Coordinates of C-alpha atoms in Angstrom, one line a residue:
M1 CA 0.0 0.0 0.0
A2 CA 1.0 3.6 0.2
E3 CA 4.6 4.7 1.1
K4 CA 5.4 7.4 3.6
N5 CA 5.0 11.0 2.5
A6 CA 8.0 11.3 0.2
S7 CA 10.2 14.4 -0.3
K8 CA 9.9 16.3 -3.5
V9 CA 11.5 14.5 -6.5
S10 CA 14.4 16.1 -8.2
A11 CA 13.6 18.6 -10.9
R12 CA 16.0 16.8 -13.2
A13 CA 15.3 13.3 -14.6
P14 CA 17.1 10.9 -16.9
S15 CA 17.0 12.0 -20.6
K16 CA 14.9 8.9 -21.3
P17 CA 12.6 8.5 -18.4
T18 CA 11.3 4.9 -18.2
A19 CA 9.5 4.9 -14.9
A20 CA 6.1 5.4 -16.5
C21 CA 6.4 2.3 -18.7
T22 CA 8.3 0.0 -16.3
I23 CA 5.8 0.6 -13.5
L24 CA 3.1 -0.6 -15.8
T25 CA 4.6 -3.9 -16.9
T26 CA 2.3 -6.9 -16.7
P27 CA 3.9 -8.6 -13.7
Q28 CA 3.7 -5.4 -11.7
R29 CA 0.1 -4.8 -12.7
K30 CA -1.0 -8.2 -11.4
G31 CA -3.3 -8.0 -8.4
R32 CA -3.4 -4.2 -8.3
T33 CA -6.7 -2.3 -8.1
T34 CA -7.6 0.4 -10.6
M35 CA -7.0 3.1 -7.9
E36 CA -3.5 1.6 -7.1
M37 CA -2.6 1.7 -10.8
Q38 CA -3.7 5.3 -11.0
V39 CA -1.5 6.2 -8.0
L40 CA 1.5 4.4 -9.5
W41 CA 1.0 6.0 -12.9
H42 CA 0.7 9.5 -11.4
T43 CA 3.8 8.8 -9.3
A44 CA 5.8 7.6 -12.3
M45 CA 4.8 10.5 -14.5
R46 CA 5.9 13.0 -11.9
K47 CA 9.3 11.3 -11.7
A48 CA 9.5 11.5 -15.5
V49 CA 9.1 15.2 -15.7
V50 CA 12.3 16.8 -17.3
L51 CA 13.5 20.3 -16.4
G52 CA 13.0 22.6 -19.4
T53 CA 10.3 20.5 -21.0
A54 CA 7.9 22.9 -22.7
G55 CA 4.2 22.5 -22.1
A56 CA 2.3 20.9 -19.2
M57 CA 0.7 17.7 -18.2
A58 CA -2.7 17.7 -16.6
L59 CA -3.0 14.8 -14.1
G60 CA -6.5 14.7 -12.6
G61 CA -6.4 18.3 -11.2
M62 CA -2.6 18.4 -10.8
V63 CA -0.5 20.4 -13.3
A64 CA 3.1 19.6 -13.9
M65 CA 4.9 22.6 -15.4
A66 CA 8.5 22.4 -16.8
G67 CA 9.6 20.0 -14.1
T68 CA 7.8 21.6 -11.2
A69 CA 4.7 19.9 -9.8
E70 CA 2.3 22.5 -8.7
A71 CA -0.2 22.0 -5.8
A72 CA -3.2 19.9 -6.6
T73 CA -6.5 21.7 -6.7
T74 CA -8.8 18.9 -5.6
L75 CA -8.8 16.5 -2.6
G76 CA -8.6 13.4 -4.8
A77 CA -5.7 14.7 -6.9
A78 CA -3.8 15.9 -3.8
A79 CA -4.3 12.5 -2.0
T80 CA -3.1 10.7 -5.2
Q81 CA 0.1 12.6 -5.0
Q82 CA 0.6 11.2 -1.5
G83 CA -0.2 7.7 -2.7
R84 CA -3.6 7.7 -1.0
Y85 CA -7.2 8.1 -1.9
F86 CA -9.7 10.6 -0.7
G87 CA -13.3 9.5 -0.7
T88 CA -16.8 10.2 0.5
A89 CA -19.9 8.4 1.5
V90 CA -22.5 8.6 -1.3
A91 CA -26.3 8.3 -1.2
N92 CA -28.0 7.0 -4.3
N93 CA -31.0 9.3 -3.9
R94 CA -28.7 12.4 -4.2
L95 CA -27.1 11.4 -7.6
S96 CA -29.9 13.3 -9.4
E97 CA -28.8 16.6 -7.7
T98 CA -26.4 18.6 -9.9
D99 CA -24.3 20.3 -7.2
Y100 CA -24.0 17.1 -5.3
V101 CA -22.7 15.1 -8.3
N102 CA -20.4 17.9 -9.5
T103 CA -18.8 18.1 -6.1
L104 CA -18.5 14.3 -5.9
N105 CA -17.0 14.0 -9.3
T106 CA -14.6 16.9 -9.0
E107 CA -13.2 16.3 -5.5
F108 CA -13.2 12.6 -4.7
N109 CA -11.7 9.5 -6.1
S110 CA -13.3 6.9 -3.8
V111 CA -16.9 6.2 -2.7
T112 CA -18.6 4.3 0.0
P113 CA -22.4 3.7 -0.2
E114 CA -24.0 5.2 2.9
N115 CA -26.8 2.7 3.4
E116 CA -27.3 0.9 0.1
M117 CA -25.0 -2.0 0.9
K118 CA -26.2 -2.7 4.4
W119 CA -28.1 -5.9 5.1
D120 CA -31.6 -4.5 5.3
A121 CA -31.1 -2.7 1.9
L122 CA -29.7 -5.7 0.0
E123 CA -31.6 -8.6 1.5
P124 CA -34.8 -7.4 3.1
S125 CA -36.3 -10.8 3.0
R126 CA -34.3 -14.0 3.3
G127 CA -32.8 -15.1 0.0
S128 CA -34.3 -12.2 -1.9
F129 CA -31.6 -9.7 -2.9
N130 CA -32.0 -6.2 -4.3
F131 CA -28.8 -4.7 -5.7
A132 CA -30.3 -1.9 -7.8
N133 CA -29.6 1.2 -5.6
A134 CA -26.1 0.1 -4.7
D135 CA -25.4 -0.8 -8.4
K136 CA -26.1 2.8 -9.3
I137 CA -23.4 4.1 -7.0
V138 CA -20.9 1.4 -8.1
N139 CA -21.5 2.1 -11.7
H140 CA -21.2 5.9 -11.2
A141 CA -17.9 5.3 -9.5
K142 CA -16.6 2.8 -12.1
A143 CA -17.4 5.2 -15.0
R144 CA -15.2 7.8 -13.4
N145 CA -12.3 5.5 -12.3
M146 CA -13.2 5.9 -8.6
Q147 CA -12.6 3.0 -6.3
V148 CA -15.4 1.6 -4.1
R149 CA -15.4 0.6 -0.5
G150 CA -18.1 -2.0 0.5
H151 CA -20.0 -1.1 3.7
T152 CA -20.9 -3.4 5.4
L153 CA -21.4 -7.2 5.4
V154 CA -22.0 -8.1 9.1
W155 CA -23.3 -5.5 11.5
H156 CA -25.7 -5.6 14.4
S157 CA -27.6 -2.6 13.1
Q158 CA -29.8 -2.1 10.1
L159 CA -30.7 -5.8 10.0
P160 CA -34.0 -6.9 8.7
G161 CA -36.2 -8.4 11.4
W162 CA -36.0 -11.9 10.0
V163 CA -32.3 -12.2 10.8
G164 CA -32.7 -11.8 14.6
S165 CA -35.4 -14.5 14.7
L166 CA -33.2 -17.3 13.3
S167 CA -31.8 -20.2 15.3
A168 CA -28.0 -20.4 15.6
D169 CA -27.7 -22.9 12.7
E170 CA -29.9 -20.9 10.4
L171 CA -28.2 -17.7 11.3
R172 CA -24.8 -19.1 10.4
K173 CA -26.3 -20.3 7.0
A174 CA -27.8 -16.9 6.5
M175 CA -24.6 -15.1 7.2
T176 CA -22.7 -17.3 4.9
T177 CA -25.2 -16.9 2.1
H178 CA -25.4 -13.1 2.6
I179 CA -21.6 -12.6 2.4
T180 CA -21.3 -15.0 -0.5
E181 CA -24.1 -13.5 -2.6
V182 CA -23.2 -9.9 -2.0
M183 CA -19.4 -10.2 -2.6
T184 CA -20.0 -12.4 -5.6
H185 CA -22.3 -9.8 -7.2
W186 CA -19.5 -7.2 -7.0
K187 CA -16.5 -9.5 -7.3
G188 CA -13.5 -7.6 -8.6
Q189 CA -15.2 -4.3 -8.3
I190 CA -14.8 -3.5 -4.6
A191 CA -11.4 -2.4 -3.4
A192 CA -12.1 -3.1 0.3
W193 CA -14.9 -4.5 2.4
D194 CA -15.9 -3.6 5.9
V195 CA -16.5 -7.3 6.6
V196 CA -17.6 -6.8 10.3
N197 CA -18.6 -3.5 11.7
E198 CA -18.8 -2.2 15.3
A199 CA -18.5 -5.5 17.1
Y200 CA -17.2 -4.1 20.4
Q201 CA -18.9 -2.2 23.2
D202 CA -18.1 1.3 24.2
G203 CA -16.6 2.0 27.6
S204 CA -13.9 0.3 29.7
S205 CA -14.8 -3.3 29.4
G206 CA -13.4 -4.2 26.0
A207 CA -16.2 -6.6 25.6
R208 CA -18.0 -7.7 22.5
R209 CA -21.3 -6.0 21.7
S210 CA -24.5 -8.0 22.2
S211 CA -26.0 -8.8 18.7
P212 CA -27.7 -11.8 17.1
F213 CA -24.3 -12.9 15.8
Q214 CA -22.5 -12.6 19.1
D215 CA -25.3 -14.0 21.2
K216 CA -26.1 -17.0 19.0
L217 CA -22.8 -17.8 17.2
G218 CA -20.3 -16.7 19.8
A219 CA -17.1 -14.6 19.5
G220 CA -16.0 -16.8 16.6
Y221 CA -18.5 -15.3 14.2
I222 CA -16.0 -12.5 13.3
E223 CA -13.3 -15.0 12.3
E224 CA -15.9 -17.0 10.3
A225 CA -17.1 -13.9 8.4
F226 CA -13.5 -13.0 7.4
K227 CA -12.8 -16.5 6.2
I228 CA -16.0 -16.7 4.1
A229 CA -15.2 -13.3 2.6
R230 CA -11.6 -14.3 1.6
S231 CA -13.0 -17.4 -0.1
V232 CA -15.4 -15.4 -2.2
D233 CA -13.1 -12.6 -3.4
P234 CA -9.4 -13.2 -2.7
A235 CA -8.4 -9.8 -4.3
A236 CA -10.6 -7.6 -2.1
K237 CA -9.1 -6.0 1.1
L238 CA -10.9 -7.3 4.1
C239 CA -11.4 -4.7 7.0
Y240 CA -12.7 -4.6 10.5
N241 CA -14.4 -1.2 11.1
D242 CA -15.4 0.6 14.3
Y243 CA -15.9 4.0 16.1
N244 CA -14.5 5.4 19.3
T245 CA -11.3 3.4 18.5
D246 CA -9.4 6.4 17.2
G247 CA -7.2 6.8 20.3
V248 CA -5.6 4.3 22.7
N249 CA -8.4 3.1 25.0
A250 CA -10.0 -0.1 26.2
K251 CA -12.2 -0.5 23.1
S252 CA -9.4 0.1 20.6
T253 CA -7.1 -2.2 22.6
A254 CA -9.7 -5.0 22.4
V255 CA -9.8 -4.5 18.6
Y256 CA -6.0 -4.4 18.5
N257 CA -5.8 -7.7 20.4
M258 CA -8.3 -9.3 18.1
V259 CA -6.3 -8.2 15.0
K260 CA -3.0 -9.4 16.6
D261 CA -4.6 -12.8 17.3
F262 CA -5.9 -13.0 13.7
K263 CA -2.5 -12.2 12.2
S264 CA -0.8 -14.7 14.4
R265 CA -3.1 -17.5 13.4
G266 CA -3.4 -16.6 9.7
V267 CA -7.0 -15.5 9.9
P268 CA -7.5 -13.3 6.8
I269 CA -7.6 -9.6 7.7
D270 CA -6.0 -6.9 5.6
C271 CA -7.1 -3.6 7.1
V272 CA -8.7 -1.8 10.0
G273 CA -11.1 1.1 9.6
F274 CA -11.2 4.0 12.1
Q275 CA -14.5 5.8 11.6
G276 CA -13.4 9.2 13.1
H277 CA -16.7 10.7 14.3
F278 CA -15.3 13.6 16.4
N279 CA -17.0 16.4 18.4
S280 CA -16.4 18.2 21.7
N281 CA -17.5 15.2 23.7
S282 CA -15.3 12.9 21.6
P283 CA -12.4 15.1 20.5
V284 CA -9.4 14.1 18.3
T285 CA -7.1 12.5 20.8
A286 CA -3.5 13.4 21.4
D287 CA -2.5 9.8 20.8
F288 CA -4.4 9.5 17.5
Q289 CA -1.3 8.9 15.3
Q290 CA 0.3 6.6 17.9
N291 CA -2.8 4.5 17.8
L292 CA -2.7 4.2 14.1
E293 CA 1.0 3.3 14.2
R294 CA 0.5 0.4 16.7
F295 CA -2.2 -1.2 14.4
A296 CA 0.0 -0.7 11.3
A297 CA 2.8 -2.5 13.1
L298 CA 0.7 -5.6 13.1
G299 CA 0.9 -5.7 9.4
V300 CA -2.5 -4.3 8.4
D301 CA -3.4 -1.3 6.4
I302 CA -5.2 1.6 8.1
Q303 CA -8.1 3.5 6.6
L304 CA -10.1 6.5 8.0
T305 CA -13.5 5.4 6.9
E306 CA -16.2 7.8 8.1
L307 CA -14.5 11.0 9.1
D308 CA -16.6 13.9 10.2
I309 CA -15.6 16.6 12.8
E310 CA -18.3 18.8 14.3
G311 CA -17.5 22.5 14.6
S312 CA -16.7 25.4 12.4
G313 CA -14.0 27.9 11.4
S314 CA -10.4 27.6 12.5
E315 CA -11.1 25.1 15.3
Q316 CA -12.7 22.6 12.9
A317 CA -9.9 23.2 10.4
A318 CA -7.2 22.5 13.0
N319 CA -8.9 19.3 13.9
Y320 CA -9.1 18.1 10.3
E321 CA -5.5 19.1 9.8
K322 CA -4.4 17.0 12.8
V323 CA -6.3 13.9 11.6
V324 CA -5.0 14.1 8.0
K325 CA -1.4 14.7 9.2
G326 CA -1.8 11.7 11.4
C327 CA -2.8 9.5 8.5
L328 CA 0.0 10.8 6.2
A329 CA 2.6 10.2 8.9
V330 CA 1.7 6.4 8.9
S331 CA 2.9 4.7 5.8
R332 CA 0.1 2.1 5.9
C333 CA -2.7 4.7 6.3
T334 CA -3.9 4.3 2.7
G335 CA -6.8 6.6 2.5
I336 CA -9.5 8.8 4.0
T337 CA -13.2 8.9 3.5
V338 CA -15.4 11.7 4.8
W339 CA -18.9 10.6 5.7
G340 CA -20.8 12.7 3.2
V341 CA -20.4 15.4 0.6
T342 CA -22.2 18.3 2.2
D343 CA -23.3 19.4 5.7
K344 CA -27.0 19.5 4.7
Y345 CA -27.2 15.8 4.1
S346 CA -24.9 14.7 7.0
W347 CA -26.3 12.3 9.5
R348 CA -25.4 15.0 12.1
S349 CA -26.0 18.0 10.0
S350 CA -26.7 20.3 13.1
G351 CA -22.9 19.9 13.9
T352 CA -21.8 21.0 10.4
P353 CA -19.1 18.3 10.4
L354 CA -18.1 18.1 6.7
L355 CA -15.8 20.0 4.3
F356 CA -18.6 21.6 2.2
D357 CA -21.4 23.6 3.7
G358 CA -25.0 23.3 2.8
S359 CA -24.5 25.4 -0.3
Y360 CA -21.5 23.3 -1.4
Q361 CA -19.1 26.1 -0.5
K362 CA -15.6 25.1 0.6
K363 CA -15.1 25.6 4.3
P364 CA -11.8 26.5 6.1
A365 CA -11.6 22.8 7.0
Y366 CA -11.5 22.0 3.2
T367 CA -8.6 24.4 2.7
A368 CA -6.8 22.9 5.7
V369 CA -7.1 19.4 4.3
L370 CA -6.0 20.3 0.8
N371 CA -3.0 22.2 2.2
V372 CA -1.9 19.3 4.3
L373 CA -2.3 16.9 1.3
N374 CA -0.2 19.3 -0.7
G375 CA 2.5 19.3 1.9
G376 CA 1.7 22.6 3.6
T377 CA 0.2 23.5 7.0
T378 CA -2.6 25.8 8.2
T379 CA -2.5 28.3 11.1
P380 CA -3.9 26.7 14.3
P381 CA -6.5 28.6 16.3
T382 CA -5.2 31.4 18.6
T383 CA -6.9 29.9 21.6
P384 CA -6.9 26.0 21.5
P385 CA -10.4 24.7 22.2
T386 CA -11.2 23.3 25.6
T387 CA -12.1 19.7 25.5
P388 CA -13.6 17.2 28.0
P389 CA -11.8 14.0 29.0
T390 CA -10.4 12.0 26.1
T391 CA -12.4 8.9 27.0
P392 CA -15.8 10.1 28.4
P393 CA -17.2 7.7 31.0
T394 CA -20.2 5.7 29.8
T395 CA -21.9 5.6 33.3
P396 CA -23.1 8.4 35.5
P397 CA -21.1 9.3 38.7
T398 CA -21.4 6.9 41.6
T399 CA -23.0 9.8 43.6
P400 CA -24.9 12.0 41.2
P401 CA -25.0 15.7 41.9
P402 CA -28.2 17.2 43.2
G403 CA -30.7 18.2 40.5
G404 CA -30.7 21.8 39.6
S405 CA -33.7 23.9 40.5
G406 CA -34.3 25.0 36.9
S407 CA -36.3 23.4 34.1
C408 CA -35.4 21.9 30.7
T409 CA -36.9 21.2 27.3
A410 CA -36.1 18.5 24.8
T411 CA -36.7 18.6 21.1
F412 CA -36.1 15.8 18.5
K413 CA -34.7 16.1 14.9
T414 CA -34.2 13.3 12.3
D415 CA -30.7 13.6 11.0
S416 CA -30.9 10.9 8.3
S417 CA -33.1 8.0 7.4
W418 CA -33.2 4.9 5.2
S419 CA -35.5 2.0 4.5
G420 CA -36.1 0.5 8.0
G421 CA -34.3 3.0 10.3
Y422 CA -33.0 6.5 11.0
N423 CA -30.5 8.5 13.0
G424 CA -31.9 11.1 15.3
T425 CA -30.7 13.8 17.7
V426 CA -32.4 15.2 20.8
T427 CA -31.4 18.7 22.0
V428 CA -31.7 19.3 25.7
K429 CA -31.9 23.0 26.7
A430 CA -31.9 24.5 30.2
G431 CA -34.5 27.0 31.0
S432 CA -34.0 30.4 32.8
S433 CA -32.0 28.7 35.6
A434 CA -28.9 26.5 35.5
I435 CA -29.4 22.7 35.9
T436 CA -27.0 20.0 37.0
R437 CA -28.6 16.9 35.5
W438 CA -31.5 16.0 33.1
T439 CA -33.7 13.1 32.1
V440 CA -35.6 12.7 28.9
P441 CA -38.1 9.8 28.3
L442 CA -38.7 8.6 24.8
T443 CA -41.6 6.4 23.7
M444 CA -40.5 4.4 20.7
A445 CA -42.9 3.6 17.8
S446 CA -44.2 0.1 17.6
G447 CA -41.5 -2.2 16.1
T448 CA -38.7 0.2 16.5
S449 CA -35.8 0.1 18.9
I450 CA -32.6 2.0 19.6
T451 CA -29.5 0.1 18.6
S452 CA -26.8 2.7 19.5
L453 CA -27.0 5.8 21.6
W454 CA -24.2 8.2 22.4
N455 CA -23.5 11.3 24.7
A456 CA -25.9 9.9 27.3
T457 CA -26.9 6.8 29.2
H458 CA -30.2 5.0 28.7
T459 CA -32.4 2.2 30.0
T460 CA -35.2 0.5 28.2
S461 CA -38.5 -0.8 29.5
G462 CA -40.9 -2.0 26.8
S463 CA -41.4 0.9 24.4
T464 CA -40.1 3.5 26.9
V465 CA -36.4 4.5 26.8
T466 CA -35.2 6.7 29.7
V467 CA -32.2 8.8 28.7
K468 CA -30.0 10.5 31.3
N469 CA -27.1 12.8 31.0
S470 CA -23.5 11.5 31.1
N471 CA -21.5 13.0 33.9
W472 CA -19.8 15.5 31.6
N473 CA -22.9 17.1 30.0
G474 CA -25.4 17.3 32.8
S475 CA -24.5 20.7 34.1
L476 CA -26.0 23.4 31.8
A477 CA -26.0 27.1 32.4
A478 CA -29.3 29.0 31.9
G479 CA -30.3 28.8 28.3
A480 CA -27.4 26.5 27.4
S481 CA -28.0 23.2 25.5
T482 CA -26.4 19.8 24.8
T483 CA -27.4 16.9 22.5
F484 CA -27.5 13.1 22.5
S485 CA -28.0 11.0 19.4
F486 CA -29.0 7.5 18.5
T487 CA -29.6 5.0 15.7
V488 CA -33.0 3.3 15.4
N489 CA -33.9 0.1 13.5
G490 CA -37.3 -1.2 12.6
G491 CA -39.0 1.7 11.0
N492 CA -38.9 5.5 10.3
T493 CA -41.5 6.7 12.7
A494 CA -40.0 9.2 15.1
P495 CA -40.2 8.6 18.9
T496 CA -42.5 10.7 21.1
V497 CA -40.3 12.9 23.3
G498 CA -41.6 13.2 26.8
T499 CA -41.1 16.0 29.3
C500 CA -37.5 16.8 30.2
S501 CA -36.9 16.8 33.9
T502 CA -34.1 17.8 36.2
S503 CA -34.8 15.6 39.2

């Protein structure tokens, strides 16, 4: 995969540059993806530039003039110069929007379907597959020589209801069939697959997450999934993907130990995906690069798979800069995918976490990323942002503080939805007086359930979910607000938000 960020090549080259042709010989092409070939070709052509040559070569947004490679003007072209890709998550239903498609086609050279390759979208009923929506994304990418990441084969969320009702033997058969049918359909077209997604719990336990696969098949289901995947498409990179593993913590260490075990026993695993969903409650950690390095040392590639960083202005730009620099500093960090093209369609749009705003205008964060990919830097904020603890606790304090005397309100917003589920955010706002803790009851629609919830703790009793503040976001000044978000499976009907209380 990609080499370390190399220094500038000499302005002078041999009088008969041969790199461009030798790098493309048949033995060296064997087994390489289209994107890898593009990266190698661009690298060879840069090395073949001769000082004094008249004219220019246009290389996908990069211009080479008389032996001097100018800065690339798009994210994909700049990443290619670094031997990486720069991708985005794509929604099929946005491919009819001109600004969306123009930005996608101009800036990115890798795509990940947002929801179209998840189990509920591809196999809504057992044995009945629907590839149409995902095919549109894959075909769009192929027509423009973009690589495609497959997301995702085995995941506890966005499962059709029939999966959870199977016996252990039937579930194993269904998992084998699903992986086989899906990977066979796109064999040779997908650069990397997220074979298993989010199999570990948050918090300090390092335990596996409860799911139909874990509960019925046991911990070995992950190994089984990777072995099945390798047998179907030996050329595709096989990845494990998760969130809140970006720094060194109990969860990332549990994943690290699994990967180390797999490598030691010859279980096929090629890459680890770090989602990179950052905000003030989950900031970019000081040991981000160190964490990537320890995984790379195991002999796997590293990919930033769902990057989005809430915020705005120079603070957001500085955080994006830190993440991209961390990737470029690790030779096996092969690419970056941001989770969406524009803020207006982000799954957490209220946090404006992407590189293009709702009008497709480039934000300071875009400039920061492009500058880093081109080998430059950006100016950090004058006053570094204040951040909460690196690993926020997942349980409230042993002795909770007394409730504030003020009141609070809670309002719900759907961030994104798909067939059979949605992501939502609840904003909790203090009234005219400060509060020190809050509780929000949610009544879930029939057939729906919360599969993941963050920035709060919750308990479930029937259709009622009681959500309470975590110990870092309970205290709110008068008029101040905080949010918690969650993923729901089973339908698109929003929950009923009950009365926010401070007792």
